[in-house]
PDB file of C-alpha atoms in Angstrom:
ATOM      1  CA  UNK A   1      55.267  24.647  28.475  1.00 61.00           C
ATOM      2  CA  UNK A   2      54.030  23.637  25.049  1.00 74.00           C
ATOM      3  CA  UNK A   3      52.370  20.607  26.584  1.00 80.00           C
ATOM      4  CA  UNK A   4      50.495  22.767  29.110  1.00 79.00           C
ATOM      5  CA  UNK A   5      49.324  25.160  26.381  1.00 76.00           C
ATOM      6  CA  UNK A   6      48.223  22.245  24.221  1.00 80.00           C
ATOM      7  CA  UNK A   7      46.219  20.794  27.134  1.00 80.00           C
ATOM      8  CA  UNK A   8      44.563  24.155  27.805  1.00 80.00           C
ATOM      9  CA  UNK A   9      43.868  24.565  24.104  1.00 78.00           C
ATOM     10  CA  UNK A  10      42.393  21.056  23.906  1.00 82.00           C
ATOM     11  CA  UNK A  11      40.267  21.799  27.002  1.00 82.00           C
ATOM     12  CA  UNK A  12      39.061  25.047  25.453  1.00 81.00           C
ATOM     13  CA  UNK A  13      38.231  23.218  22.216  1.00 83.00           C
ATOM     14  CA  UNK A  14      36.268  20.601  24.185  1.00 82.00           C
ATOM     15  CA  UNK A  15      34.403  23.362  26.027  1.00 82.00           C
ATOM     16  CA  UNK A  16      33.596  25.061  22.721  1.00 79.00           C
ATOM     17  CA  UNK A  17      32.421  21.775  21.204  1.00 81.00           C
ATOM     18  CA  UNK A  18      30.164  21.149  24.224  1.00 84.00           C
ATOM     19  CA  UNK A  19      28.818  24.698  24.029  1.00 82.00           C
ATOM     20  CA  UNK A  20      28.126  24.335  20.306  1.00 81.00           C
ATOM     21  CA  UNK A  21      26.460  20.958  20.885  1.00 82.00           C
ATOM     22  CA  UNK A  22      24.299  22.401  23.696  1.00 81.00           C
ATOM     23  CA  UNK A  23      23.339  25.354  21.497  1.00 77.00           C
ATOM     24  CA  UNK A  24      22.351  23.003  18.677  1.00 78.00           C
ATOM     25  CA  UNK A  25      20.187  21.019  21.101  1.00 78.00           C
ATOM     26  CA  UNK A  26      18.555  24.227  22.324  1.00 77.00           C
ATOM     27  CA  UNK A  27      17.951  25.229  18.718  1.00 75.00           C
ATOM     28  CA  UNK A  28      16.415  21.835  18.019  1.00 70.00           C
ATOM     29  CA  UNK A  29      14.294  22.155  21.161  1.00 79.00           C
ATOM     30  CA  UNK A  30      13.152  25.616  20.102  1.00 77.00           C
ATOM     31  CA  UNK A  31      12.318  24.273  16.663  1.00 81.00           C
ATOM     32  CA  UNK A  32      10.384  21.389  18.198  1.00 82.00           C
ATOM     33  CA  UNK A  33       8.541  23.787  20.509  1.00 81.00           C
ATOM     34  CA  UNK A  34       7.644  25.986  17.555  1.00 85.00           C
ATOM     35  CA  UNK A  35       6.291  22.957  15.669  1.00 86.00           C
ATOM     36  CA  UNK A  36       4.345  21.831  18.739  1.00 86.00           C
ATOM     37  CA  UNK A  37       2.918  25.341  19.021  1.00 88.00           C
ATOM     38  CA  UNK A  38       1.816  25.236  15.381  1.00 89.00           C
ATOM     39  CA  UNK A  39       0.288  21.785  15.896  1.00 87.00           C
ATOM     40  CA  UNK A  40      -1.545  22.958  19.026  1.00 88.00           C
ATOM     41  CA  UNK A  41      -2.879  25.986  17.184  1.00 90.00           C
ATOM     42  CA  UNK A  42      -4.279  23.695  14.493  1.00 88.00           C
ATOM     43  CA  UNK A  43      -5.777  21.443  17.149  1.00 90.00           C
ATOM     44  CA  UNK A  44      -7.326  24.471  18.839  1.00 90.00           C
ATOM     45  CA  UNK A  45      -8.963  25.537  15.589  1.00 91.00           C
ATOM     46  CA  UNK A  46     -10.341  22.030  15.081  1.00 91.00           C
ATOM     47  CA  UNK A  47     -11.584  21.957  18.683  1.00 92.00           C
ATOM     48  CA  UNK A  48     -13.325  25.312  18.272  1.00 93.00           C
ATOM     49  CA  UNK A  49     -15.101  24.082  15.136  1.00 94.00           C
ATOM     50  CA  UNK A  50     -16.119  20.792  16.755  1.00 94.00           C
ATOM     51  CA  UNK A  51     -17.336  22.493  19.934  1.00 94.00           C
ATOM     52  CA  UNK A  52     -19.406  24.989  17.922  1.00 95.00           C
ATOM     53  CA  UNK A  53     -20.937  22.118  15.949  1.00 95.00           C
ATOM     54  CA  UNK A  54     -21.664  20.209  19.176  1.00 95.00           C
ATOM     55  CA  UNK A  55     -23.257  23.330  20.687  1.00 95.00           C
ATOM     56  CA  UNK A  56     -25.513  23.659  17.635  1.00 96.00           C
ATOM     57  CA  UNK A  57     -26.466  19.964  17.761  1.00 96.00           C
ATOM     58  CA  UNK A  58     -27.361  20.256  21.443  1.00 96.00           C
ATOM     59  CA  UNK A  59     -29.357  23.439  20.817  1.00 97.00           C
ATOM     60  CA  UNK A  60     -31.360  21.812  18.009  1.00 97.00           C
ATOM     61  CA  UNK A  61     -31.966  18.703  20.101  1.00 96.00           C
ATOM     62  CA  UNK A  62     -33.211  20.888  22.961  1.00 97.00           C
ATOM     63  CA  UNK A  63     -35.388  22.922  20.587  1.00 98.00           C
ATOM     64  CA  UNK A  64     -36.850  19.709  19.154  1.00 98.00           C
ATOM     65  CA  UNK A  65     -37.782  18.427  22.613  1.00 98.00           C
ATOM     66  CA  UNK A  66     -39.269  21.808  23.575  1.00 98.00           C
ATOM     67  CA  UNK A  67     -41.386  21.713  20.403  1.00 98.00           C
ATOM     68  CA  UNK A  68     -42.550  18.168  21.178  1.00 98.00           C
ATOM     69  CA  UNK A  69     -43.403  19.181  24.759  1.00 98.00           C
ATOM     70  CA  UNK A  70     -45.280  22.250  23.474  1.00 98.00           C
ATOM     71  CA  UNK A  71     -47.316  20.141  21.045  1.00 99.00           C
ATOM     72  CA  UNK A  72     -48.073  17.597  23.780  1.00 98.00           C
ATOM     73  CA  UNK A  73     -49.241  20.298  26.223  1.00 98.00           C
ATOM     74  CA  UNK A  74     -51.299  21.949  23.459  1.00 98.00           C
ATOM     75  CA  UNK A  75     -53.018  18.633  22.678  1.00 98.00           C
ATOM     76  CA  UNK A  76     -53.816  18.085  26.353  1.00 99.00           C
ATOM     77  CA  UNK A  77     -55.223  21.614  26.640  1.00 98.00           C
ATOM     78  CA  UNK A  78     -57.238  21.122  23.442  1.00 98.00           C
ATOM     79  CA  UNK A  79     -58.684  17.850  24.784  1.00 98.00           C
ATOM     80  CA  UNK A  80     -59.506  19.540  28.093  1.00 98.00           C
ATOM     81  CA  UNK A  81     -61.153  22.465  26.296  1.00 98.00           C
ATOM     82  CA  UNK A  82     -63.201  20.110  24.104  1.00 97.00           C
ATOM     83  CA  UNK A  83     -64.281  18.067  27.144  1.00 97.00           C
ATOM     84  CA  UNK A  84     -65.392  21.192  29.036  1.00 97.00           C
ATOM     85  CA  UNK A  85     -67.126  22.571  25.931  1.00 96.00           C
ATOM     86  CA  UNK A  86     -69.073  19.330  25.399  1.00 96.00           C
ATOM     87  CA  UNK A  87     -70.062  19.147  29.086  1.00 95.00           C
ATOM     88  CA  UNK A  88     -71.238  22.762  29.067  1.00 94.00           C
ATOM     89  CA  UNK A  89     -73.310  22.160  25.915  1.00 93.00           C
ATOM     90  CA  UNK A  90     -74.839  19.057  27.499  1.00 93.00           C
ATOM     91  CA  UNK A  91     -75.605  21.016  30.663  1.00 91.00           C
ATOM     92  CA  UNK A  92     -77.101  23.889  28.659  1.00 89.00           C
ATOM     93  CA  UNK A  93     -79.075  21.452  26.504  1.00 88.00           C
ATOM     94  CA  UNK A  94     -80.398  19.550  29.543  1.00 88.00           C
ATOM     95  CA  UNK A  95     -81.436  22.816  31.225  1.00 86.00           C
ATOM     96  CA  UNK A  96     -83.199  23.966  28.082  1.00 71.00           C
ATOM     97  CA  UNK A  97     -85.334  20.847  27.676  1.00 60.00           C
TER      98      UNK A  97
END
């Protein structure tokens, strides 16, 4: 009978050791998950900063090209206005003489 009790006791000890080992692994996994969560949060903050900076760069690049296009169109309109003005003066001058 002592042998049977010793076997059951040894089995129970093995089960407890396995349970403790599994719990330690779960604790380590939880700790790793917490660290990964902290790392991801830091990465998210960096990503938000980089995306905001990229958005600003794109906006300024777009604004620069809109300004260049506006200047180009203004120059074309100015040239057209000057051409029409000169032609009208020539027409008025030729009618007057």
